PDB file of C-alpha atoms and ligand atoms in Angstrom:
ATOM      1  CA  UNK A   1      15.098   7.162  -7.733  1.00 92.00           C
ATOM      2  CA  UNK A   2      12.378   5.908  -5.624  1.00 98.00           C
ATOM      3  CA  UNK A   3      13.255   6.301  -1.852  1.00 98.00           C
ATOM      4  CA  UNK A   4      12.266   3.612   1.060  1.00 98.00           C
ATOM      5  CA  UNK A   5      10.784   4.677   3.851  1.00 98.00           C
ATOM      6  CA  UNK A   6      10.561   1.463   6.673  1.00 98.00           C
ATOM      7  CA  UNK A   7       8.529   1.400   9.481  1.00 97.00           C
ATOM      8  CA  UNK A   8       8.514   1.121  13.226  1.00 96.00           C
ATOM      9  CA  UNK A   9       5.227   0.547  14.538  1.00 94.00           C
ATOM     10  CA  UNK A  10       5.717   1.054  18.540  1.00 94.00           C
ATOM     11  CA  UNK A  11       2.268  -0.295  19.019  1.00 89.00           C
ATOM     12  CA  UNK A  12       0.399  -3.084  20.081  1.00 85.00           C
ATOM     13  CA  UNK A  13      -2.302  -3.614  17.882  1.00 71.00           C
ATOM     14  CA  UNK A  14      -0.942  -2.898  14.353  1.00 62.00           C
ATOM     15  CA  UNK A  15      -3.051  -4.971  11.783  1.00 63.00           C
ATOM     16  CA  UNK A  16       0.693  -5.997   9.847  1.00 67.00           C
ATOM     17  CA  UNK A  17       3.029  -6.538  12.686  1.00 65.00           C
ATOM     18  CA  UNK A  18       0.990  -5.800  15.609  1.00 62.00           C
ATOM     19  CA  UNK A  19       3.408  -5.707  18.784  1.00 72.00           C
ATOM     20  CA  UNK A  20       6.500  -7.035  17.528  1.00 74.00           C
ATOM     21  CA  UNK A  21       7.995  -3.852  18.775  1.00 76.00           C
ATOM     22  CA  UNK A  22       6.024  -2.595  21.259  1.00 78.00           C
ATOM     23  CA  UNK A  23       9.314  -2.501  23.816  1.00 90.00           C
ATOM     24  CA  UNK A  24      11.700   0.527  23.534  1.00 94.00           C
ATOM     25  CA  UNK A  25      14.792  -1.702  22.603  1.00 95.00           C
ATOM     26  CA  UNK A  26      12.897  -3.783  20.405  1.00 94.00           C
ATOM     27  CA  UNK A  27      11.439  -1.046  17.768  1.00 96.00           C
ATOM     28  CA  UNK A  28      15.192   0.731  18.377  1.00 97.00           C
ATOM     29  CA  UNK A  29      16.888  -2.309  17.318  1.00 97.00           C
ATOM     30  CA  UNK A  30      14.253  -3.233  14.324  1.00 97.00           C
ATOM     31  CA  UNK A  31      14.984   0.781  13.209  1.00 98.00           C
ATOM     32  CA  UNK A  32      18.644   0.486  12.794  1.00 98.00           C
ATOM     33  CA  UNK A  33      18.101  -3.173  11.347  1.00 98.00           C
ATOM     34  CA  UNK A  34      15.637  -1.776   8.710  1.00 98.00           C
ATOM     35  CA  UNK A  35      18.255   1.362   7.963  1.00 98.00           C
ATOM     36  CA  UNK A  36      21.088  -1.813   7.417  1.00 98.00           C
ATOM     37  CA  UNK A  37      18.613  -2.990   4.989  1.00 98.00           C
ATOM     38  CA  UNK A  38      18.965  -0.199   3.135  1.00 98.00           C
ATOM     39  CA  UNK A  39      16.011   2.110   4.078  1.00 98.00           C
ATOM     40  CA  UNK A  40      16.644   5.856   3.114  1.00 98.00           C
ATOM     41  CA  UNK A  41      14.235   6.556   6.012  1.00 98.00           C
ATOM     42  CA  UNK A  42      12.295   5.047   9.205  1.00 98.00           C
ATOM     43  CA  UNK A  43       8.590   6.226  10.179  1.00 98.00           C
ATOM     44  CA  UNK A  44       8.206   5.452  13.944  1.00 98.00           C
ATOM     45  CA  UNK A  45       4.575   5.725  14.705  1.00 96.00           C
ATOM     46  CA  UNK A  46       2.310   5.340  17.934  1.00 95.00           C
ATOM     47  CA  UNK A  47      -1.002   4.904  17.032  1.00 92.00           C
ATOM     48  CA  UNK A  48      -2.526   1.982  14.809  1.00 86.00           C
ATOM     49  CA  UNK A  49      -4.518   3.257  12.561  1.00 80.00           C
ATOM     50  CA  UNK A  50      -6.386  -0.120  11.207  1.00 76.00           C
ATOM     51  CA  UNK A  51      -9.748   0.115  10.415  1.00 71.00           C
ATOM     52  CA  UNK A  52     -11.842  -0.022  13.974  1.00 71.00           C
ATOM     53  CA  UNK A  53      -9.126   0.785  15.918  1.00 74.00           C
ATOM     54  CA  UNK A  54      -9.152   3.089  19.138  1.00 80.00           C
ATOM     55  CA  UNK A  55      -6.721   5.863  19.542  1.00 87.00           C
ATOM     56  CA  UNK A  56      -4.101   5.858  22.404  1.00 92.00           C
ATOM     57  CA  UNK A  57      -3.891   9.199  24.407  1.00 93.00           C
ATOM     58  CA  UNK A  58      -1.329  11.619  23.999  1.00 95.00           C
ATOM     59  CA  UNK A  59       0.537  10.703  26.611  1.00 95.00           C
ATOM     60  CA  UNK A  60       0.539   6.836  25.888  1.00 94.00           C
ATOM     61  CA  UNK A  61       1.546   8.168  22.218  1.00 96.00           C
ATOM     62  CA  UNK A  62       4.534  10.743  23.698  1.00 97.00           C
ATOM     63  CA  UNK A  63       5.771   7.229  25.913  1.00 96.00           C
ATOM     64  CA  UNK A  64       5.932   4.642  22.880  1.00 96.00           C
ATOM     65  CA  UNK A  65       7.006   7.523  19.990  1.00 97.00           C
ATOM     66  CA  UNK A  66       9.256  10.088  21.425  1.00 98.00           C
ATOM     67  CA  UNK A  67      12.335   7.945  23.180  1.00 97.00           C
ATOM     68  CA  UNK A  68      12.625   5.987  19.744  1.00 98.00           C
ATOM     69  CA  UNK A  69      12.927   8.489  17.865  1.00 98.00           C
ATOM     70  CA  UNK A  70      15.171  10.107  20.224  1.00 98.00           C
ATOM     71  CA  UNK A  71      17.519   6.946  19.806  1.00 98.00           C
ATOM     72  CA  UNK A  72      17.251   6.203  16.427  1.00 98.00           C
ATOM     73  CA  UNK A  73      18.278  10.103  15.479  1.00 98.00           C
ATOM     74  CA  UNK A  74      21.061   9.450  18.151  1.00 98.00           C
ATOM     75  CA  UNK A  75      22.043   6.626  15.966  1.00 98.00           C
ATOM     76  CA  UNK A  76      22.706   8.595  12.781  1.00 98.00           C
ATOM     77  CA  UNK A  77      18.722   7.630  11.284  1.00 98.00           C
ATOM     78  CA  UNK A  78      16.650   9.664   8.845  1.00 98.00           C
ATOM     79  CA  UNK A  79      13.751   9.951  10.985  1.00 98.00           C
ATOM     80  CA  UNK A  80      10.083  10.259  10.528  1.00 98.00           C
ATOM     81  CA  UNK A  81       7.350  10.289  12.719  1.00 98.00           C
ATOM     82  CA  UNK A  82       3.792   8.858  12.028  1.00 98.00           C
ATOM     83  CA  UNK A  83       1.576  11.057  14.161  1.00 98.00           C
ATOM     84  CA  UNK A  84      -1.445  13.278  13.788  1.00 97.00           C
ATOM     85  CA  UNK A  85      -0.632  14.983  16.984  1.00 98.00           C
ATOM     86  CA  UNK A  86       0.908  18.049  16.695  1.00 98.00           C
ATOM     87  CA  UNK A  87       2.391  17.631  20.420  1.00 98.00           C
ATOM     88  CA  UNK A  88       3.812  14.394  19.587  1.00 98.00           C
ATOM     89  CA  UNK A  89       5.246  15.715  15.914  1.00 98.00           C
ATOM     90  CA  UNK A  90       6.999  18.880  18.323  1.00 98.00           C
ATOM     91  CA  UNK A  91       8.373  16.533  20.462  1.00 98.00           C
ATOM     92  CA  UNK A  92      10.195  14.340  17.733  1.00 98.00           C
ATOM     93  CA  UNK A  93      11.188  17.309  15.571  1.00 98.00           C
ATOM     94  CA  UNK A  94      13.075  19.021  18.876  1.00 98.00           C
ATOM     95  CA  UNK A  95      14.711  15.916  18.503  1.00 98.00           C
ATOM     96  CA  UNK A  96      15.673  15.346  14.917  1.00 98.00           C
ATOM     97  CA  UNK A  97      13.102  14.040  12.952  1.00 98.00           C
ATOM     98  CA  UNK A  98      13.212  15.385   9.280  1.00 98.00           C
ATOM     99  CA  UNK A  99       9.617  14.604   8.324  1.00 98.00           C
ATOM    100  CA  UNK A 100       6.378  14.358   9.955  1.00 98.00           C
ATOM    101  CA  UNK A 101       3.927  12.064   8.687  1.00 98.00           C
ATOM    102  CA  UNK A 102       0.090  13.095   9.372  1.00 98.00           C
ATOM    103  CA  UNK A 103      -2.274  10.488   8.185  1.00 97.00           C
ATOM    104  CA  UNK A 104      -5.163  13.367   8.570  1.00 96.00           C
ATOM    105  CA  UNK A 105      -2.853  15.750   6.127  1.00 97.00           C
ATOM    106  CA  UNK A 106      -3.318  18.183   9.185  1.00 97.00           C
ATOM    107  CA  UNK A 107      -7.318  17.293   9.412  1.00 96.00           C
ATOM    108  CA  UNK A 108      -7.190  16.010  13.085  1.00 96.00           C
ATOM    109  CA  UNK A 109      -5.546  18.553  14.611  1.00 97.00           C
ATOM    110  CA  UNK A 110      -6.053  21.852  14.095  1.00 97.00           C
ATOM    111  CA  UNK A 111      -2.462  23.335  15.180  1.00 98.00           C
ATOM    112  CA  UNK A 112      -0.710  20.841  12.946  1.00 98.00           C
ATOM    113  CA  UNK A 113      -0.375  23.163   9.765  1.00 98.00           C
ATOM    114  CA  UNK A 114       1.043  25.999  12.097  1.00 98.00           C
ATOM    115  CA  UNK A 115       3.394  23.749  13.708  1.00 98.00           C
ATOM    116  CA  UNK A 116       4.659  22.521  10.241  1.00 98.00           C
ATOM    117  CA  UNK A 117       4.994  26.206   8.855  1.00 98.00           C
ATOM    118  CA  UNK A 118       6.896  27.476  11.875  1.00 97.00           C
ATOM    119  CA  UNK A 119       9.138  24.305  12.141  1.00 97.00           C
ATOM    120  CA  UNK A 120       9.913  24.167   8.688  1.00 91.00           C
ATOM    121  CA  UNK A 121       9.881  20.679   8.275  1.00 97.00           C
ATOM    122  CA  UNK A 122       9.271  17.831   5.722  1.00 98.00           C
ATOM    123  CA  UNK A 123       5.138  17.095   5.829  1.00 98.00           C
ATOM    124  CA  UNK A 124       3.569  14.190   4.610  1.00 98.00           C
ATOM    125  CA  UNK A 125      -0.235  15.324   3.936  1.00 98.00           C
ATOM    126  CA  UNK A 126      -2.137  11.807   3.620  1.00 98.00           C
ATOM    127  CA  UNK A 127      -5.648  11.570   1.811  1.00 98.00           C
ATOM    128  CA  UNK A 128      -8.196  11.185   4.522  1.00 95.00           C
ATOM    129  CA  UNK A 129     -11.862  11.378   5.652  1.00 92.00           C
ATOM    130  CA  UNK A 130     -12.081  10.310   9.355  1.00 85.00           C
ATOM    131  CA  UNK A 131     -10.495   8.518  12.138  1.00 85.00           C
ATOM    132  CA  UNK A 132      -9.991   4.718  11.970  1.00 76.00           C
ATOM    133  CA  UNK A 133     -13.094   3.533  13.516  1.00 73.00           C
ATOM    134  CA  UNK A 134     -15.213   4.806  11.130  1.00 75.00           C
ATOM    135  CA  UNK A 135     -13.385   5.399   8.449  1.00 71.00           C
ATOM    136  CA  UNK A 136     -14.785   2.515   5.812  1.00 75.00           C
ATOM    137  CA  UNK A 137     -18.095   4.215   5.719  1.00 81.00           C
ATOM    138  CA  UNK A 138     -16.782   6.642   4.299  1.00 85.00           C
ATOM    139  CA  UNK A 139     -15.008   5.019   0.973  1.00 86.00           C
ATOM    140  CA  UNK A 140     -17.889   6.167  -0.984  1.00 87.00           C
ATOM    141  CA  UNK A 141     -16.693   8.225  -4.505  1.00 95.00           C
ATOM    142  CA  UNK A 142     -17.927   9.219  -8.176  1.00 92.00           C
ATOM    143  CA  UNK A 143     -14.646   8.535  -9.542  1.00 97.00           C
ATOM    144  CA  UNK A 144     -12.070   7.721  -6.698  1.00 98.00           C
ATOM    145  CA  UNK A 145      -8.647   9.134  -8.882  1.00 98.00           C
ATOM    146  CA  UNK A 146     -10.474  12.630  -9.556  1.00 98.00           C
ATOM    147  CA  UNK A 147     -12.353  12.854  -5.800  1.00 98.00           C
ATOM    148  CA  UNK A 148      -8.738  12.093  -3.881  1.00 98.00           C
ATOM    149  CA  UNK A 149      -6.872  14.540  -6.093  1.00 98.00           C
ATOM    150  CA  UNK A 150      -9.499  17.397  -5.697  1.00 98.00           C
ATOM    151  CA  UNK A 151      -9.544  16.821  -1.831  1.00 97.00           C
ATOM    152  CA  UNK A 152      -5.537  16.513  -1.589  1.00 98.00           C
ATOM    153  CA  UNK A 153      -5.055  20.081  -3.785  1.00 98.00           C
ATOM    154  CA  UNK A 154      -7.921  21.390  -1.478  1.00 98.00           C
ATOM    155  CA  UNK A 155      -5.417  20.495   1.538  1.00 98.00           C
ATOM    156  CA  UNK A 156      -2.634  22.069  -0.297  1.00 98.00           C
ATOM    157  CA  UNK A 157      -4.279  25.038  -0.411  1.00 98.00           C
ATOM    158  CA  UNK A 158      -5.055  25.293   2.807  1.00 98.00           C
ATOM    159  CA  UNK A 159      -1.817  24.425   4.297  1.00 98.00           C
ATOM    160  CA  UNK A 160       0.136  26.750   2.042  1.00 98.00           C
ATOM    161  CA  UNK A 161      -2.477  29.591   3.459  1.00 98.00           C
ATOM    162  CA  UNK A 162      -1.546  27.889   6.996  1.00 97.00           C
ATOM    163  CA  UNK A 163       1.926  29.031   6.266  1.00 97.00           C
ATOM    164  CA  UNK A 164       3.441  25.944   4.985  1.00 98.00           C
ATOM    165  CA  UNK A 165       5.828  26.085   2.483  1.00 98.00           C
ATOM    166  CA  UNK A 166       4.342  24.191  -0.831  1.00 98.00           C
ATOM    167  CA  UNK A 167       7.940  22.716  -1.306  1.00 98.00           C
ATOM    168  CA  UNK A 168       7.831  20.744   1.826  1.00 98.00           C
ATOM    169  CA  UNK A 169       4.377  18.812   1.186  1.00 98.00           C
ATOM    170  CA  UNK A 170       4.468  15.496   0.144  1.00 98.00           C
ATOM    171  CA  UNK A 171       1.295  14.327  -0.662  1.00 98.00           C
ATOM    172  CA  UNK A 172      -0.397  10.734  -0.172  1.00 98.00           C
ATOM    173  CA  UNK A 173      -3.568   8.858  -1.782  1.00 98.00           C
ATOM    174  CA  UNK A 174      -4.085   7.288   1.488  1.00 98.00           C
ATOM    175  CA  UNK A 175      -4.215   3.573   0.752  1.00 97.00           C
ATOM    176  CA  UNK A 176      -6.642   1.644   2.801  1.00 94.00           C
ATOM    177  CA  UNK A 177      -7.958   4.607   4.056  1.00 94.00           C
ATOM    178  CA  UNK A 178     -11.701   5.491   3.824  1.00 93.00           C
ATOM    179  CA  UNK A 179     -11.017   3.211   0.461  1.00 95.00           C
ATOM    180  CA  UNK A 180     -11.666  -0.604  -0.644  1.00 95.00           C
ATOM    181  CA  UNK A 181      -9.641  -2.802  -2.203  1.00 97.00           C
ATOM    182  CA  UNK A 182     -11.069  -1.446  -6.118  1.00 97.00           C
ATOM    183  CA  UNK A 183     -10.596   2.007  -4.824  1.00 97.00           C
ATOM    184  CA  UNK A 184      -6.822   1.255  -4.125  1.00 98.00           C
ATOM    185  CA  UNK A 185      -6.199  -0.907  -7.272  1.00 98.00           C
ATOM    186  CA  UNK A 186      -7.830   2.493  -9.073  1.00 98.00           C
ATOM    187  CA  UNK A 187      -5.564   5.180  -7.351  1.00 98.00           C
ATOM    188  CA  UNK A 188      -2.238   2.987  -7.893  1.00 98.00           C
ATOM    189  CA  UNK A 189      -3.316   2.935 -11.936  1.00 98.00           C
ATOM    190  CA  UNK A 190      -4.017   6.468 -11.379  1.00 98.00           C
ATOM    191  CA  UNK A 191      -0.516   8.065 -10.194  1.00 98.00           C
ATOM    192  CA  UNK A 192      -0.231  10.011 -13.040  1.00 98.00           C
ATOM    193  CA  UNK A 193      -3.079  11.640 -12.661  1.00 98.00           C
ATOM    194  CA  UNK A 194      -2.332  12.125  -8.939  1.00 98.00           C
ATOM    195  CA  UNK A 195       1.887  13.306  -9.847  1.00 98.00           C
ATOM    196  CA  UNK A 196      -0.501  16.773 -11.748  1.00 97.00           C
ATOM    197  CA  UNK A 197      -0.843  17.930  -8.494  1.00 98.00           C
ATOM    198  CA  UNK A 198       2.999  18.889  -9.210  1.00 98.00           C
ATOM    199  CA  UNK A 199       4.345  17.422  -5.330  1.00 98.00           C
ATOM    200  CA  UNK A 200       5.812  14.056  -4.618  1.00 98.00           C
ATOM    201  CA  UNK A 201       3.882  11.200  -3.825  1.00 98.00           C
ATOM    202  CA  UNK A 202       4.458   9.052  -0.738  1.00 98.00           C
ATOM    203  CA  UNK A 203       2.638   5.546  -1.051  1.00 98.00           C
ATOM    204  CA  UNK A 204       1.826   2.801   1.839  1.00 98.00           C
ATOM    205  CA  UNK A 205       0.821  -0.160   0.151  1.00 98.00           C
ATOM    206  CA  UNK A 206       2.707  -2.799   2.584  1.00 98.00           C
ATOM    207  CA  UNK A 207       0.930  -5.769   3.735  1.00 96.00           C
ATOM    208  CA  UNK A 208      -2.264  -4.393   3.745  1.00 96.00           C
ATOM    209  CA  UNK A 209      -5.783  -6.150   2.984  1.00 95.00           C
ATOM    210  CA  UNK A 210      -6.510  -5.707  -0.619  1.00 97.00           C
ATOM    211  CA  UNK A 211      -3.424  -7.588  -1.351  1.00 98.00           C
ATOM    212  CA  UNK A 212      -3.950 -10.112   0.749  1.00 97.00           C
ATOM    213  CA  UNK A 213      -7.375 -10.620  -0.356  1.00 97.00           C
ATOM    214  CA  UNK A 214      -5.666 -10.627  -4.026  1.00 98.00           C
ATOM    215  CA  UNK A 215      -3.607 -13.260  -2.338  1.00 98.00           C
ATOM    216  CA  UNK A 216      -6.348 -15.608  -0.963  1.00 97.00           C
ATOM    217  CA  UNK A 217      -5.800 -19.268  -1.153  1.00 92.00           C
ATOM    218  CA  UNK A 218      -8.211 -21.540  -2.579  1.00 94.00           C
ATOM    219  CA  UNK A 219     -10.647 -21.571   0.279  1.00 95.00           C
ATOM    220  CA  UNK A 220     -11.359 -17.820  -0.420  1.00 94.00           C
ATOM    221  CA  UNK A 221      -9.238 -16.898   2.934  1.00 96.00           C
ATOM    222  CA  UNK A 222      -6.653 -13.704   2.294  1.00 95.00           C
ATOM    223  CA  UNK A 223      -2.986 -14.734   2.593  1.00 97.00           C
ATOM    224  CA  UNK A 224      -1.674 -13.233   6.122  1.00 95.00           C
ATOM    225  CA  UNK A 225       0.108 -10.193   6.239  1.00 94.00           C
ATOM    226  CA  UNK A 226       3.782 -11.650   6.495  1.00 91.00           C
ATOM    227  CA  UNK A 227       2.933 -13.807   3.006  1.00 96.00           C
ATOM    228  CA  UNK A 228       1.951 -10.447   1.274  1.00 98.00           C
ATOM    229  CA  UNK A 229       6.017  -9.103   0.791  1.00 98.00           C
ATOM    230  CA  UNK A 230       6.065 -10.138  -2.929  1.00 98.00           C
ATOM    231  CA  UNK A 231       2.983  -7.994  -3.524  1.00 98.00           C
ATOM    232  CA  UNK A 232       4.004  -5.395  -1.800  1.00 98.00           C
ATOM    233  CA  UNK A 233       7.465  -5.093  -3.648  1.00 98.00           C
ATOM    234  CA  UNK A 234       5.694  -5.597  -7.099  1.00 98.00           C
ATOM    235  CA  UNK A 235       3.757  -2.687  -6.078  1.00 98.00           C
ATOM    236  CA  UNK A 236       6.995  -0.044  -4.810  1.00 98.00           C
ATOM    237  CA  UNK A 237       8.028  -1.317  -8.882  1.00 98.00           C
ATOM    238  CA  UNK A 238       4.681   0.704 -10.027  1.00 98.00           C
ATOM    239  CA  UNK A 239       5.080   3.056  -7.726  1.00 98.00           C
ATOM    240  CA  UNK A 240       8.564   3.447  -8.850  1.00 98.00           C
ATOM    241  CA  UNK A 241       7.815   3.409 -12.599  1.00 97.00           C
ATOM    242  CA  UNK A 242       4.945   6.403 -12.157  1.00 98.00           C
ATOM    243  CA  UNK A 243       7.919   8.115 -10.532  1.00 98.00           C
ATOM    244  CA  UNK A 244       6.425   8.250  -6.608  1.00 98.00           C
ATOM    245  CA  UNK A 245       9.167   9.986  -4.247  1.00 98.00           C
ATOM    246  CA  UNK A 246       8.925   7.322  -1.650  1.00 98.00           C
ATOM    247  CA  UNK A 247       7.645   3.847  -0.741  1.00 98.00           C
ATOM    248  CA  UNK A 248       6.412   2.779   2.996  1.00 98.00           C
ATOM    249  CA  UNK A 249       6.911  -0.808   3.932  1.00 98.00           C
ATOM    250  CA  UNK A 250       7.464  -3.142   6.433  1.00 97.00           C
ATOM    251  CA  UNK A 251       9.805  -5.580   4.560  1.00 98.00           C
ATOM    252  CA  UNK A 252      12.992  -3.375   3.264  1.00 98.00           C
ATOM    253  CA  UNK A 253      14.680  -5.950   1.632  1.00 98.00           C
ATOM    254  CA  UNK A 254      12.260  -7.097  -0.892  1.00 98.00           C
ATOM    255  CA  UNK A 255      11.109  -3.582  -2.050  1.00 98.00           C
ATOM    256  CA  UNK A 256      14.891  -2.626  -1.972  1.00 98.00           C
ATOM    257  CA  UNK A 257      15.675  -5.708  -4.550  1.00 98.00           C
ATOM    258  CA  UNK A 258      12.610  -4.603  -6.650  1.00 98.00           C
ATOM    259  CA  UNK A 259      13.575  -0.821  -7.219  1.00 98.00           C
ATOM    260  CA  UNK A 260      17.154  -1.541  -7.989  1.00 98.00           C
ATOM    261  CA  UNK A 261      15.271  -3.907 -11.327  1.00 98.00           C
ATOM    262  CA  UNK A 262      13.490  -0.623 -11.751  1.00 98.00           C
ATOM    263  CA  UNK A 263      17.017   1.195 -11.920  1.00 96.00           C
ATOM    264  CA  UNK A 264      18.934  -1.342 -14.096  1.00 97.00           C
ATOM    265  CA  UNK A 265      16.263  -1.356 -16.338  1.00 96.00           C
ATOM    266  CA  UNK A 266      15.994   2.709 -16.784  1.00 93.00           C
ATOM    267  CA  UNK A 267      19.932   2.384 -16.862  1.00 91.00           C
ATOM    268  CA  UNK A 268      19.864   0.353 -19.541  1.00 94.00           C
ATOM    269  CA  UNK A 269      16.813   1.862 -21.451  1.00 85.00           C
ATOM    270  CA  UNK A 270      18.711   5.287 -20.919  1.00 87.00           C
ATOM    271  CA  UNK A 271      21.998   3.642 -22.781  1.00 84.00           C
ATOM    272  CA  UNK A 272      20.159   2.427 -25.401  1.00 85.00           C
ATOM    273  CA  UNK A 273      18.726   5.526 -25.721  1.00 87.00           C
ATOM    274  CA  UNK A 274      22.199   7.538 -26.141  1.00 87.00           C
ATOM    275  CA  UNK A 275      24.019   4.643 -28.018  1.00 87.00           C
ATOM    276  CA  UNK A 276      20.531   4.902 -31.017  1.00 83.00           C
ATOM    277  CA  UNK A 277      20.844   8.756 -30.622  1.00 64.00           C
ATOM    278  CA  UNK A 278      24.610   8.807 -31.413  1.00 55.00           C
ATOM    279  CA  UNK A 279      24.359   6.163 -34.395  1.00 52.00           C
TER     280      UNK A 279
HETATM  281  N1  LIG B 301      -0.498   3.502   6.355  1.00 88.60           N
HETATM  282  C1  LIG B 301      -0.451   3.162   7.662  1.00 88.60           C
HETATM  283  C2  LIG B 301       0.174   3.995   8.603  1.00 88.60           C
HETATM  284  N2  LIG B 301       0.744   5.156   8.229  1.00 88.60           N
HETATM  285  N3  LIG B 301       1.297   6.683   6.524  1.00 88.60           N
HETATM  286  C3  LIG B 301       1.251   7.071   5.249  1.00 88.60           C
HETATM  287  N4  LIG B 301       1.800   8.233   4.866  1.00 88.60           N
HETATM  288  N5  LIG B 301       0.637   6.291   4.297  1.00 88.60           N
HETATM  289  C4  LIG B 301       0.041   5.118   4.598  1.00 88.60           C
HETATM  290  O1  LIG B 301      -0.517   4.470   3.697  1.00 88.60           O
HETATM  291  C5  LIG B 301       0.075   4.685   5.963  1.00 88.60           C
HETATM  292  C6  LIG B 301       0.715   5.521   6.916  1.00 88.60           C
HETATM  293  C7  LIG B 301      -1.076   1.879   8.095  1.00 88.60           C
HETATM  294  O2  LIG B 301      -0.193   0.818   7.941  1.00 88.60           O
HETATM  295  P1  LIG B 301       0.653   0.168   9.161  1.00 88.60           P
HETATM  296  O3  LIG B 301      -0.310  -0.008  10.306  1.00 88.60           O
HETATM  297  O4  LIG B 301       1.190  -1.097   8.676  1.00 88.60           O
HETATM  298  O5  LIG B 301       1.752   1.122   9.524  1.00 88.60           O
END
């Protein structure tokens, strides 16, 4: 079954929900709301990584990241933390996140993969190409399915000779990322090709522009992020049905009412199944 991973963005410049929980208590509370909601997991990240945006420092990351996590573990959470800093990923996993999520699958920071082996922790290693404010020049591919899986076993590799154990990689296509909106609509038709890899697949689809711009209205304009929920849960049911580990997205509810359709269905394909076995 498809896990739900909802996120905490403790910035204020997030292209989806942009500081709506910039404030300590604020992304606390919105944590243990989304975990109510029935999220199997919360990503608290620091940095916005839309396209053109600049980086906070580490120490601006360390302030928003590291107390929230701090509470939300407190709290009884499943904690992970979006972060490309290995300092920042230390400070959450002394206390208690399970999995760190590294949009740069370790290419950012150089210590990351060492960190990650001697920790022993979850990994998320993300398809990338670049920071944020550049990144869009750099969506150029022969065959975007085929390119992303080449260059996320290539990572593999490397992390596993870094020291990481291959069982605690979780790999990501990296929607949005160094990728239009065709290149996304490609790599979600293409999980299949992406599950050969042989690791689970984390996908962030929420909100993000090549739904709204499947979304736009009449005069051409793409539906705002907060009208792109439906999408997004009609995506975590593809994701679900190509048998991806986890969805990330901002709206719990929606994507939690989506995959349990997924389940009843299997359920009930699964009976059927049995029952014309048995007759
Ligand atoms: N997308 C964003 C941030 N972190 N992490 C993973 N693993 N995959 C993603 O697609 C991803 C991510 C950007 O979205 P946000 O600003 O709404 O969090």
């Amino acid at each position: 079954m498809t896990l739900v991973m909802g996120i905490v963005n403790v910035t204020p410049d997030s292209f989806s929900d942009g500081g709506r929980w910039f404030d300590e208590d604020a992304a606390v509370a919105h944590g243990l709301e989304l975990a109510r909601q029935g999220a199997d997991l919360v990503d608290v990240g620091g940095e916005s990584t839309r396209p053109g945006a600049a980086r906070p420092d580490v120490a601006e990351e360390t302030r928003r990241v590291v107390p929230v996590v701090d509470r939300l573990v407190q709290a009884g959470l499943r904690v992970s933390v979006d972060t490309m800093r290995t300092c920042v990923a230390r400070a959450c996993v002394e206390r208690g996140a399970v999995l760190v999520n590294d949009v740069s699958g370790g290419l950012a920071d150089p210590d990351m993969a060492g960190f990650v082996a001697d920790a022993g922790v979850d990994y998320v290693a993300m398809h990338w190409r670049g920071h944020s404010a550049d990144m869009q020049s750099r969506a150029v591919y022969d065959d975007v399915v085929a390119d992303v899986r080449r260059e996320l076993g290539e990572r593999v590799e490397e992390l596993v000779a870094a020291g990481v154990a291959r069982e605690r990689i979780v790999l990501d296509p990296g929607l949005g990322f160094g990728k239009t909106a065709e290149h996304n609509w490609s790599l979600l038709a293409g999980l299949d090709r992406l599950s050969e890899l042989g690791l689970p697949l984390l996908l962030g689809t929420s909100r993000k522009t090549f739904l709204g711009r499947l979304l736009a209205g009449p005069d051409g304009a793409p539906a705002p992020p907060d009208a792109r929920d439906a999408a997004t849960a009609a995506t975590s049911v593809v994701c679900a049905q190509a048998g991806v580990w986890c969805v990330r997205v901002h709206d719990v509810p929606s994507t939690v009412a989506a995959l349990r359709v997924v389940r009843a269905v299997s359920h009930a394909g699964a009976g059927a199944a049995a029952a014309g076995g048995s007759a």
